[in-house]
CSV table of C-alpha atoms in Angstrom, one decimal:
chain,number,residue,atom,x,y,z
A,206,UNK,CA,-38.0,-0.1,-64.0
A,207,UNK,CA,-38.4,0.0,-60.2
A,208,UNK,CA,-36.2,2.0,-57.8
A,209,UNK,CA,-34.6,-1.3,-56.5
A,210,UNK,CA,-33.8,-2.4,-60.1
A,211,UNK,CA,-32.2,1.0,-60.8
A,212,UNK,CA,-30.2,0.8,-57.6
A,213,UNK,CA,-29.1,-2.8,-58.4
A,214,UNK,CA,-28.0,-1.7,-61.9
A,215,UNK,CA,-26.0,1.3,-60.5
A,216,UNK,CA,-24.4,-0.9,-57.9
A,217,UNK,CA,-23.1,-3.2,-60.7
A,218,UNK,CA,-21.8,-0.3,-62.8
A,219,UNK,CA,-20.1,1.3,-59.8
A,220,UNK,CA,-18.5,-2.0,-58.6
A,221,UNK,CA,-17.2,-2.5,-62.2
A,222,UNK,CA,-15.7,1.0,-62.0
A,223,UNK,CA,-14.1,0.2,-58.6
A,224,UNK,CA,-12.4,-2.8,-60.2
A,225,UNK,CA,-10.9,-0.4,-62.7
A,226,UNK,CA,-9.9,2.0,-60.0
A,227,UNK,CA,-8.1,-0.8,-58.1
A,228,UNK,CA,-6.0,-1.5,-61.2
A,229,UNK,CA,-5.0,2.2,-61.4
A,230,UNK,CA,-5.8,3.0,-65.1
A,231,UNK,CA,-8.0,6.0,-64.3
A,232,UNK,CA,-5.5,8.9,-64.8
A,233,UNK,CA,-6.8,11.3,-67.4
A,234,UNK,CA,-4.6,11.6,-70.5
A,235,UNK,CA,-3.0,8.4,-69.4
A,236,UNK,CA,0.3,8.6,-71.3
A,237,UNK,CA,1.0,12.2,-70.5
A,238,UNK,CA,-0.2,11.7,-66.9
A,239,UNK,CA,2.1,8.7,-66.5
A,240,UNK,CA,5.2,10.7,-67.6
A,241,UNK,CA,4.3,13.5,-65.2
A,242,UNK,CA,3.9,11.1,-62.3
A,243,UNK,CA,7.2,9.3,-63.0
A,244,UNK,CA,9.0,12.7,-63.1
A,245,UNK,CA,6.9,13.9,-60.1
A,246,UNK,CA,7.8,10.9,-57.9
A,247,UNK,CA,11.5,11.3,-58.9
A,248,UNK,CA,11.4,14.9,-57.7
A,249,UNK,CA,9.5,13.9,-54.5
A,250,UNK,CA,12.2,11.3,-53.7
A,251,UNK,CA,14.9,13.9,-54.3
A,252,UNK,CA,13.4,16.6,-52.2
A,253,UNK,CA,12.2,14.3,-49.4
A,254,UNK,CA,15.7,12.8,-48.7
A,255,UNK,CA,17.6,16.0,-49.5
A,256,UNK,CA,17.5,17.6,-45.9
A,257,UNK,CA,18.3,14.2,-44.4
A,258,UNK,CA,21.4,13.9,-46.6
A,259,UNK,CA,22.5,17.5,-46.0
A,260,UNK,CA,22.5,17.0,-42.2
A,261,UNK,CA,24.6,13.9,-42.5
A,262,UNK,CA,27.0,15.6,-45.0
A,263,UNK,CA,27.3,18.6,-42.8
A,264,UNK,CA,27.6,16.6,-39.6
A,265,UNK,CA,31.4,17.0,-39.3
A,266,UNK,CA,31.0,20.8,-39.7
A,267,UNK,CA,28.0,21.5,-37.5
A,268,UNK,CA,29.5,19.5,-34.6
A,269,UNK,CA,32.3,22.1,-34.0
A,270,UNK,CA,31.7,24.0,-30.8
A,271,UNK,CA,29.3,27.0,-31.4
A,272,UNK,CA,31.3,29.4,-29.2
A,273,UNK,CA,33.2,30.9,-32.2
A,274,UNK,CA,36.0,28.4,-32.3
A,275,UNK,CA,37.2,27.5,-35.7
A,276,UNK,CA,38.4,24.1,-36.8
A,277,UNK,CA,42.1,23.4,-36.1
A,278,UNK,CA,44.4,25.3,-38.3
A,279,UNK,CA,46.7,22.4,-38.9
A,280,UNK,CA,45.1,20.6,-41.9
A,281,UNK,CA,47.5,17.6,-41.5
A,282,UNK,CA,47.4,16.2,-38.0
A,283,UNK,CA,49.7,13.2,-37.4
A,284,UNK,CA,46.7,11.0,-36.3
A,285,UNK,CA,43.0,11.0,-36.9
A,286,UNK,CA,41.5,14.0,-35.2
A,287,UNK,CA,38.3,13.0,-33.3
A,288,UNK,CA,35.5,15.4,-32.7
A,289,UNK,CA,34.4,15.6,-29.1
A,290,UNK,CA,31.1,14.2,-30.3
A,291,UNK,CA,30.8,11.5,-32.9
A,292,UNK,CA,29.0,12.2,-36.1
A,293,UNK,CA,26.9,9.3,-35.0
A,294,UNK,CA,25.1,11.8,-32.7
A,295,UNK,CA,23.9,13.6,-35.8
A,296,UNK,CA,22.8,10.3,-37.3
A,297,UNK,CA,20.7,9.5,-34.2
A,298,UNK,CA,19.1,13.0,-34.3
A,299,UNK,CA,18.5,12.4,-38.0
A,300,UNK,CA,17.0,9.0,-37.7
A,301,UNK,CA,15.2,8.4,-34.4
A,302,UNK,CA,12.5,11.0,-35.0
A,303,UNK,CA,12.2,9.6,-38.5
A,304,UNK,CA,11.8,6.1,-37.1
A,305,UNK,CA,9.2,7.3,-34.6
A,306,UNK,CA,7.1,9.0,-37.3
A,307,UNK,CA,7.3,5.8,-39.4
A,308,UNK,CA,6.1,3.7,-36.5
A,309,UNK,CA,3.1,5.8,-35.7
A,310,UNK,CA,2.1,7.2,-39.2
A,311,UNK,CA,0.5,4.0,-40.5
A,312,UNK,CA,-1.8,3.9,-37.5
A,313,UNK,CA,-3.0,7.5,-37.6
A,314,UNK,CA,-5.8,8.7,-39.9
A,315,UNK,CA,-4.6,11.8,-41.7
A,316,UNK,CA,-5.2,13.0,-45.2
A,317,UNK,CA,-2.4,12.7,-47.6
A,318,UNK,CA,-2.3,16.4,-48.5
A,319,UNK,CA,-2.1,17.3,-44.8
A,320,UNK,CA,0.8,15.0,-44.3
A,321,UNK,CA,2.6,16.4,-47.3
A,322,UNK,CA,2.1,20.0,-46.0
A,323,UNK,CA,3.5,19.1,-42.6
A,324,UNK,CA,6.5,17.4,-44.2
A,325,UNK,CA,7.3,20.4,-46.4
A,326,UNK,CA,7.0,22.9,-43.5
A,327,UNK,CA,9.4,20.8,-41.4
A,328,UNK,CA,11.9,20.7,-44.3
A,329,UNK,CA,11.9,24.5,-44.4
A,330,UNK,CA,12.2,24.8,-40.6
A,331,UNK,CA,15.2,22.4,-40.6
A,332,UNK,CA,17.3,24.6,-42.9
A,333,UNK,CA,16.3,27.8,-41.1
A,334,UNK,CA,16.9,26.6,-37.6
A,335,UNK,CA,20.3,24.9,-38.4
A,336,UNK,CA,21.5,27.9,-40.3
A,337,UNK,CA,20.8,30.3,-37.4
A,338,UNK,CA,22.0,27.9,-34.8
A,339,UNK,CA,24.1,29.3,-31.9
A,340,UNK,CA,24.3,26.1,-29.9
A,341,UNK,CA,24.4,22.3,-30.2
A,342,UNK,CA,20.8,22.2,-28.8
A,343,UNK,CA,19.5,24.5,-31.5
A,344,UNK,CA,21.5,22.5,-34.1
A,345,UNK,CA,19.9,19.2,-33.0
A,346,UNK,CA,16.4,20.7,-33.1
A,347,UNK,CA,17.1,21.6,-36.8
A,348,UNK,CA,18.4,18.1,-37.5
A,349,UNK,CA,15.3,16.6,-35.8
A,350,UNK,CA,13.0,18.7,-38.0
A,351,UNK,CA,14.8,17.4,-41.1
A,352,UNK,CA,14.4,13.8,-39.8
A,353,UNK,CA,10.7,14.3,-39.1
A,354,UNK,CA,10.2,15.8,-42.6
A,355,UNK,CA,12.0,12.9,-44.4
A,356,UNK,CA,10.4,10.2,-42.3
A,357,UNK,CA,6.8,11.5,-42.7
A,358,UNK,CA,7.5,12.2,-46.4
A,359,UNK,CA,8.8,8.7,-47.0
A,360,UNK,CA,5.9,6.8,-45.4
A,361,UNK,CA,3.4,9.1,-47.0
A,362,UNK,CA,4.8,9.0,-50.6
A,363,UNK,CA,5.5,5.3,-50.5
A,364,UNK,CA,2.0,4.5,-49.3
A,365,UNK,CA,0.5,7.0,-51.8
A,366,UNK,CA,2.5,5.3,-54.6
A,367,UNK,CA,0.2,2.3,-54.4
A,368,UNK,CA,-2.4,4.2,-56.3
A,369,UNK,CA,-0.2,4.8,-59.3
A,370,UNK,CA,1.7,2.7,-61.9
A,371,UNK,CA,4.2,0.5,-60.1
A,372,UNK,CA,7.1,2.1,-62.0
A,373,UNK,CA,6.7,5.2,-59.8
A,374,UNK,CA,8.4,3.1,-57.1
A,375,UNK,CA,11.5,2.9,-59.2
A,376,UNK,CA,11.5,6.6,-60.0
A,377,UNK,CA,10.9,7.5,-56.4
A,378,UNK,CA,13.8,5.2,-55.4
A,379,UNK,CA,16.0,6.8,-58.1
A,380,UNK,CA,15.0,10.3,-56.8
A,381,UNK,CA,16.1,9.3,-53.3
A,382,UNK,CA,19.4,8.1,-54.7
A,383,UNK,CA,19.7,11.4,-56.6
A,384,UNK,CA,19.1,13.2,-53.3
A,385,UNK,CA,22.2,11.6,-51.9
A,386,UNK,CA,24.5,12.6,-54.8
A,387,UNK,CA,23.0,16.1,-55.4
A,388,UNK,CA,22.8,16.7,-51.6
A,389,UNK,CA,26.3,15.6,-50.8
A,390,UNK,CA,27.8,17.2,-53.9
A,391,UNK,CA,25.9,20.5,-53.5
A,392,UNK,CA,26.9,20.8,-49.9
A,393,UNK,CA,30.6,20.0,-50.5
A,394,UNK,CA,30.7,22.4,-53.5
A,395,UNK,CA,28.8,25.3,-51.9
A,396,UNK,CA,30.9,25.0,-48.7
A,397,UNK,CA,34.0,25.8,-50.8
A,398,UNK,CA,32.6,29.2,-51.5
A,399,UNK,CA,30.1,30.1,-48.7
A,400,UNK,CA,30.0,29.8,-44.9
A,401,UNK,CA,27.7,27.2,-43.3
A,402,UNK,CA,24.8,29.6,-42.7
A,403,UNK,CA,24.6,30.8,-46.3
A,404,UNK,CA,24.9,27.3,-47.7
A,405,UNK,CA,22.0,26.0,-45.7
A,406,UNK,CA,19.8,29.0,-46.5
A,407,UNK,CA,20.4,28.5,-50.3
A,408,UNK,CA,18.9,25.0,-49.8
A,409,UNK,CA,15.5,26.5,-48.9
A,410,UNK,CA,14.6,26.0,-52.5
A,411,UNK,CA,13.9,22.3,-51.7
A,412,UNK,CA,10.5,22.7,-49.9
A,413,UNK,CA,9.4,25.0,-52.7
A,414,UNK,CA,10.1,22.4,-55.3
A,415,UNK,CA,8.3,19.7,-53.2
A,416,UNK,CA,5.2,21.8,-53.0
A,417,UNK,CA,5.1,22.6,-56.8
A,418,UNK,CA,5.7,18.9,-57.6
A,419,UNK,CA,3.0,17.5,-55.4
A,420,UNK,CA,0.2,20.1,-56.0
A,421,UNK,CA,1.0,21.1,-59.6
A,422,UNK,CA,3.0,18.5,-61.5
A,423,UNK,CA,1.6,15.2,-60.3
A,424,UNK,CA,-1.7,13.9,-61.9
A,425,UNK,CA,-3.5,12.4,-59.0
A,426,UNK,CA,-5.7,9.3,-59.5
A,427,UNK,CA,-9.4,10.3,-60.0
A,428,UNK,CA,-10.3,7.6,-57.4
A,429,UNK,CA,-8.8,9.8,-54.7
A,430,UNK,CA,-10.4,13.0,-56.0
A,431,UNK,CA,-13.9,11.3,-55.8
A,432,UNK,CA,-13.3,10.5,-52.2
A,433,UNK,CA,-12.1,13.4,-50.2
A,434,UNK,CA,-11.9,11.3,-47.0
A,435,UNK,CA,-9.0,9.2,-48.3
A,436,UNK,CA,-6.4,8.3,-45.7
A,437,UNK,CA,-3.3,6.3,-45.8
A,438,UNK,CA,-4.0,3.7,-43.3
A,439,UNK,CA,-7.3,2.2,-44.7
A,440,UNK,CA,-7.3,2.0,-48.4
A,441,UNK,CA,-9.0,-1.3,-49.1
A,442,UNK,CA,-12.2,-0.7,-51.1
A,443,UNK,CA,-15.3,-2.8,-50.5
A,444,UNK,CA,-18.2,-3.6,-52.9
A,445,UNK,CA,-21.1,-1.3,-52.6
A,446,UNK,CA,-24.6,-2.0,-51.4
A,447,UNK,CA,-27.8,-0.1,-52.0
A,448,UNK,CA,-27.2,1.8,-48.7
A,449,UNK,CA,-24.2,3.4,-50.2
A,450,UNK,CA,-26.1,5.1,-53.0
A,451,UNK,CA,-28.1,8.4,-52.7
A,452,UNK,CA,-30.4,8.2,-55.7
A,453,UNK,CA,-31.6,11.7,-55.3
A,454,UNK,CA,-28.1,13.2,-55.4
A,455,UNK,CA,-26.8,10.7,-57.9
A,456,UNK,CA,-23.5,10.4,-55.9
A,457,UNK,CA,-21.8,7.4,-54.5
A,458,UNK,CA,-19.0,6.8,-52.0
A,459,UNK,CA,-16.7,3.9,-51.4
A,460,UNK,CA,-16.4,2.2,-48.0
A,461,UNK,CA,-12.8,1.8,-46.8
A,462,UNK,CA,-11.9,-0.9,-44.4
A,463,UNK,CA,-10.5,0.1,-41.1
A,464,UNK,CA,-8.0,-2.3,-39.5
A,465,UNK,CA,-7.6,-2.9,-35.7
A,466,UNK,CA,-4.1,-2.7,-34.2
A,467,UNK,CA,-4.1,-6.5,-33.9
A,468,UNK,CA,-4.9,-6.9,-37.6
A,469,UNK,CA,-2.2,-4.5,-38.6
A,470,UNK,CA,0.3,-6.4,-36.5
A,471,UNK,CA,-0.8,-9.5,-38.4
A,472,UNK,CA,-0.2,-7.7,-41.7
A,473,UNK,CA,3.3,-6.9,-40.6
A,474,UNK,CA,4.5,-10.5,-40.0
A,475,UNK,CA,4.8,-11.6,-43.7
A,476,UNK,CA,6.8,-8.4,-44.4
A,477,UNK,CA,9.6,-9.3,-42.0
A,478,UNK,CA,11.3,-11.2,-44.9
A,479,UNK,CA,11.8,-7.8,-46.5
A,480,UNK,CA,12.4,-5.7,-43.4
A,481,UNK,CA,15.1,-7.8,-41.7
A,482,UNK,CA,17.6,-8.0,-44.7
A,483,UNK,CA,17.0,-4.3,-45.4
A,484,UNK,CA,17.6,-3.4,-41.8
A,485,UNK,CA,20.9,-5.4,-41.6
A,486,UNK,CA,22.2,-3.8,-44.8
A,487,UNK,CA,21.5,-0.3,-43.5
A,488,UNK,CA,22.9,-1.1,-40.0
A,489,UNK,CA,26.3,-2.0,-41.5
A,490,UNK,CA,26.1,0.8,-44.1
A,491,UNK,CA,25.4,3.6,-41.6
A,492,UNK,CA,27.8,2.2,-39.0
A,493,UNK,CA,30.5,2.7,-41.7
A,494,UNK,CA,29.2,6.2,-42.6
A,495,UNK,CA,28.8,7.7,-39.2
A,496,UNK,CA,30.9,5.5,-37.0
A,497,UNK,CA,34.0,5.0,-39.1
A,498,UNK,CA,34.1,7.4,-42.0
A,499,UNK,CA,35.4,10.4,-40.0
A,500,UNK,CA,38.2,8.1,-38.8
A,501,UNK,CA,39.3,7.0,-42.3
A,502,UNK,CA,41.9,9.6,-42.5
A,503,UNK,CA,44.9,9.7,-44.9
A,504,UNK,CA,47.5,12.4,-44.0
A,505,UNK,CA,49.5,11.8,-47.1
A,506,UNK,CA,46.8,13.6,-49.2
A,507,UNK,CA,45.9,16.3,-46.7
A,508,UNK,CA,47.8,19.0,-48.6
A,509,UNK,CA,45.0,19.0,-51.2
A,510,UNK,CA,42.3,17.1,-49.3
A,511,UNK,CA,42.3,18.1,-45.6
A,512,UNK,CA,40.5,16.0,-43.0
A,513,UNK,CA,37.1,17.8,-43.1
A,514,UNK,CA,37.1,17.7,-46.9
A,515,UNK,CA,37.9,14.0,-46.9
A,516,UNK,CA,34.8,13.3,-44.9
A,517,UNK,CA,32.6,15.4,-47.3
A,518,UNK,CA,33.9,13.7,-50.4
A,519,UNK,CA,33.5,10.3,-48.8
A,520,UNK,CA,29.9,11.2,-48.5
A,521,UNK,CA,29.7,12.2,-52.2
A,522,UNK,CA,31.4,9.0,-53.3
A,523,UNK,CA,29.0,6.9,-51.2
A,524,UNK,CA,25.9,8.7,-52.6
A,525,UNK,CA,27.0,8.2,-56.2
A,526,UNK,CA,27.0,4.5,-55.6
A,527,UNK,CA,23.5,4.8,-54.0
A,528,UNK,CA,22.2,6.7,-57.0
A,529,UNK,CA,23.4,4.2,-59.5
A,530,UNK,CA,22.0,1.2,-57.8
A,531,UNK,CA,18.7,2.8,-56.8
A,532,UNK,CA,18.2,3.7,-60.5
A,533,UNK,CA,19.0,0.2,-61.8
A,534,UNK,CA,16.0,-1.9,-60.9
A,535,UNK,CA,14.7,-2.0,-64.5
A,536,UNK,CA,18.1,-3.2,-65.7
A,537,UNK,CA,19.3,-5.4,-62.9
A,538,UNK,CA,17.2,-7.3,-60.3
A,539,UNK,CA,18.4,-8.9,-57.1
A,540,UNK,CA,16.1,-11.7,-56.1
A,541,UNK,CA,18.2,-13.0,-53.2
A,542,UNK,CA,17.9,-10.1,-50.7
A,543,UNK,CA,19.7,-12.0,-47.9
A,544,UNK,CA,23.0,-11.9,-49.9
A,545,UNK,CA,23.2,-8.1,-49.6
A,546,UNK,CA,23.5,-7.8,-45.8
A,547,UNK,CA,26.3,-10.4,-45.8
A,548,UNK,CA,28.3,-8.4,-48.4
A,549,UNK,CA,27.7,-5.2,-46.5
A,550,UNK,CA,28.8,-6.7,-43.1
A,551,UNK,CA,32.0,-7.8,-44.9
A,552,UNK,CA,32.6,-4.1,-45.8
A,553,UNK,CA,32.0,-3.0,-42.2
A,554,UNK,CA,34.5,-5.6,-40.8
A,555,UNK,CA,37.2,-4.7,-43.4
A,556,UNK,CA,37.0,-0.9,-42.7
A,557,UNK,CA,36.8,-1.4,-39.0
A,558,UNK,CA,40.0,-3.5,-39.1
A,559,UNK,CA,41.7,-0.7,-41.1
A,560,UNK,CA,40.8,1.9,-38.5
A,561,UNK,CA,42.2,-0.3,-35.7
A,562,UNK,CA,45.2,-1.6,-37.6
A,563,UNK,CA,45.8,0.7,-40.7
A,564,UNK,CA,46.8,-1.4,-43.7
A,565,UNK,CA,45.1,0.2,-46.7
A,566,UNK,CA,47.9,2.1,-48.5
A,567,UNK,CA,45.8,4.5,-50.5
A,568,UNK,CA,42.7,6.7,-50.1
A,569,UNK,CA,41.6,5.6,-53.6
A,570,UNK,CA,41.0,2.0,-52.3
A,571,UNK,CA,38.8,3.3,-49.5
A,572,UNK,CA,36.9,5.4,-52.0
A,573,UNK,CA,36.3,2.3,-54.1
A,574,UNK,CA,35.0,0.4,-51.0
A,575,UNK,CA,32.7,3.3,-50.0
A,576,UNK,CA,31.4,3.4,-53.6
A,577,UNK,CA,30.7,-0.3,-53.5
A,578,UNK,CA,29.0,0.1,-50.1
A,579,UNK,CA,26.6,2.6,-51.6
A,580,UNK,CA,25.9,0.2,-54.5
A,581,UNK,CA,24.8,-2.5,-52.0
A,582,UNK,CA,22.7,-0.1,-49.9
A,583,UNK,CA,20.8,1.3,-52.9
A,584,UNK,CA,20.4,-2.2,-54.4
A,585,UNK,CA,18.8,-3.4,-51.2
A,586,UNK,CA,16.4,-0.5,-51.0
A,587,UNK,CA,15.1,-0.4,-54.5
A,588,UNK,CA,14.8,-4.2,-54.9
A,589,UNK,CA,13.0,-4.6,-51.6
A,590,UNK,CA,10.3,-2.0,-52.4
A,591,UNK,CA,10.0,-3.2,-56.0
A,592,UNK,CA,9.3,-6.8,-54.8
A,593,UNK,CA,6.7,-5.5,-52.3
A,594,UNK,CA,5.0,-3.6,-55.1
A,595,UNK,CA,4.8,-6.8,-57.2
A,596,UNK,CA,3.6,-9.1,-54.4
A,597,UNK,CA,-0.1,-9.8,-53.9
A,598,UNK,CA,-0.7,-8.4,-50.4
A,599,UNK,CA,-3.9,-7.9,-48.4
A,600,UNK,CA,-3.2,-4.2,-48.2
A,601,UNK,CA,-0.3,-3.0,-50.3
A,602,UNK,CA,-0.6,0.6,-49.4
A,603,UNK,CA,-0.2,-0.2,-45.7
A,604,UNK,CA,2.6,-2.7,-46.4
A,605,UNK,CA,4.7,-0.2,-48.5
A,606,UNK,CA,4.7,2.2,-45.5
A,607,UNK,CA,5.5,-0.4,-42.9
A,608,UNK,CA,8.5,-1.9,-44.9
A,609,UNK,CA,10.2,1.5,-44.8
A,610,UNK,CA,10.6,0.8,-41.0
A,611,UNK,CA,13.3,-1.7,-41.9
A,612,UNK,CA,16.0,0.7,-43.0
A,613,UNK,CA,15.1,3.2,-40.3
A,614,UNK,CA,15.5,0.6,-37.5
A,615,UNK,CA,18.9,-0.5,-38.9
A,616,UNK,CA,20.1,3.1,-39.2
A,617,UNK,CA,19.0,3.9,-35.6
A,618,UNK,CA,20.8,0.9,-34.2
A,619,UNK,CA,23.9,1.9,-36.2
A,620,UNK,CA,23.8,5.4,-34.6
A,621,UNK,CA,23.4,3.9,-31.1
A,622,UNK,CA,26.3,1.5,-31.6
A,623,UNK,CA,28.6,4.0,-33.3
A,624,UNK,CA,28.8,6.3,-30.3
A,625,UNK,CA,30.6,4.0,-27.9
A,626,UNK,CA,32.6,2.5,-30.7
A,627,UNK,CA,33.7,5.9,-31.8
A,628,UNK,CA,34.9,6.8,-28.3
A,629,UNK,CA,36.8,3.5,-28.0
A,630,UNK,CA,38.5,3.9,-31.3
A,631,UNK,CA,39.5,7.5,-30.5
A,632,UNK,CA,41.1,6.3,-27.3
A,633,UNK,CA,42.9,3.6,-29.2
A,634,UNK,CA,44.2,6.1,-31.8
A,635,UNK,CA,45.2,8.6,-29.1
A,636,UNK,CA,47.2,6.0,-27.2
A,637,UNK,CA,49.3,5.5,-30.4
A,638,UNK,CA,50.1,9.1,-30.9
């Protein structure tokens, strides 16, 4: 057999193997590896969103002046007490850096492991900086680190999930929902016993769990181990030719297609049908959370649930709804994604009217609405990414990362709009006192 015939035969065998790689069955000890990956992506979703959730849950506390002033001693003010700065400011610091990193990450060639390491380091820095903060400036730097960590982690892990069983998308989503409940609940509970500094330092266990999960627990696809040059923005594999084979070394490599910026913009266009509904849902959702939630005050329960605690437990209530819906995609599917933003905007209008003209008689009704709000947000998130994972796309890896921009843009706009609205509402409420 001639050298050319040998090369041709190897090319056929390799291309056959690449077809198998593209269908993701190549994890050793498949069943055991699949279980480890499902658990691993749940933990990655949990740890990735945890610092983001903590900063939002702590927003009401960390916005008190850092000159030693304590919160007002009167737990039952006659009207809603407005912070000098809206919690929407924390939302902006928590989402704008995340939005920026999601915008640029799909266009930058960096190895997955390097991205993960940066995300974990930023997570640890966020808790340390915020816990030792002595000024608003230092606090916002800590919040920005948390935002960069979560944003880089989300676009990295979602893109990386395209190499695994599609069910890791649902476990990742469930983990991010779990981050909401565990984050909000752990913060509200620990704050009952510890000061803010100690509470935040206890949460340094999060980056440790992330590192162990990614580098120890997850069984990485062998296709990625064979090609150490893998990057997140150019994963499409091409058939091999004889120039790709080194017969003397008996090794092979896969060529990965590199897209131009113009081509990547073209790939984004068919994704808008997912990104726009997702963005609208999250705009309404976070306008409620960071623009209205601190103003949804019920003085008739302040003897056992003061103003600051009402805000914390609103956050817990919301995150429980998110967790349930983000974990439900294998039980309940929503195929009409455009319905969800309509329902969420109705929630926004209803609660905004209550803040302006109080008519809801009980805090329990507001808690039910906030829980429902969380259900809608989580449903939109998980069903959007699950539909993308099922669709035949030219580059699914790139698409998964880009679609995550939808919720970030919506959240950023909510933060921007909530600041002037917060000030206007505070003036309205003050004029009535």
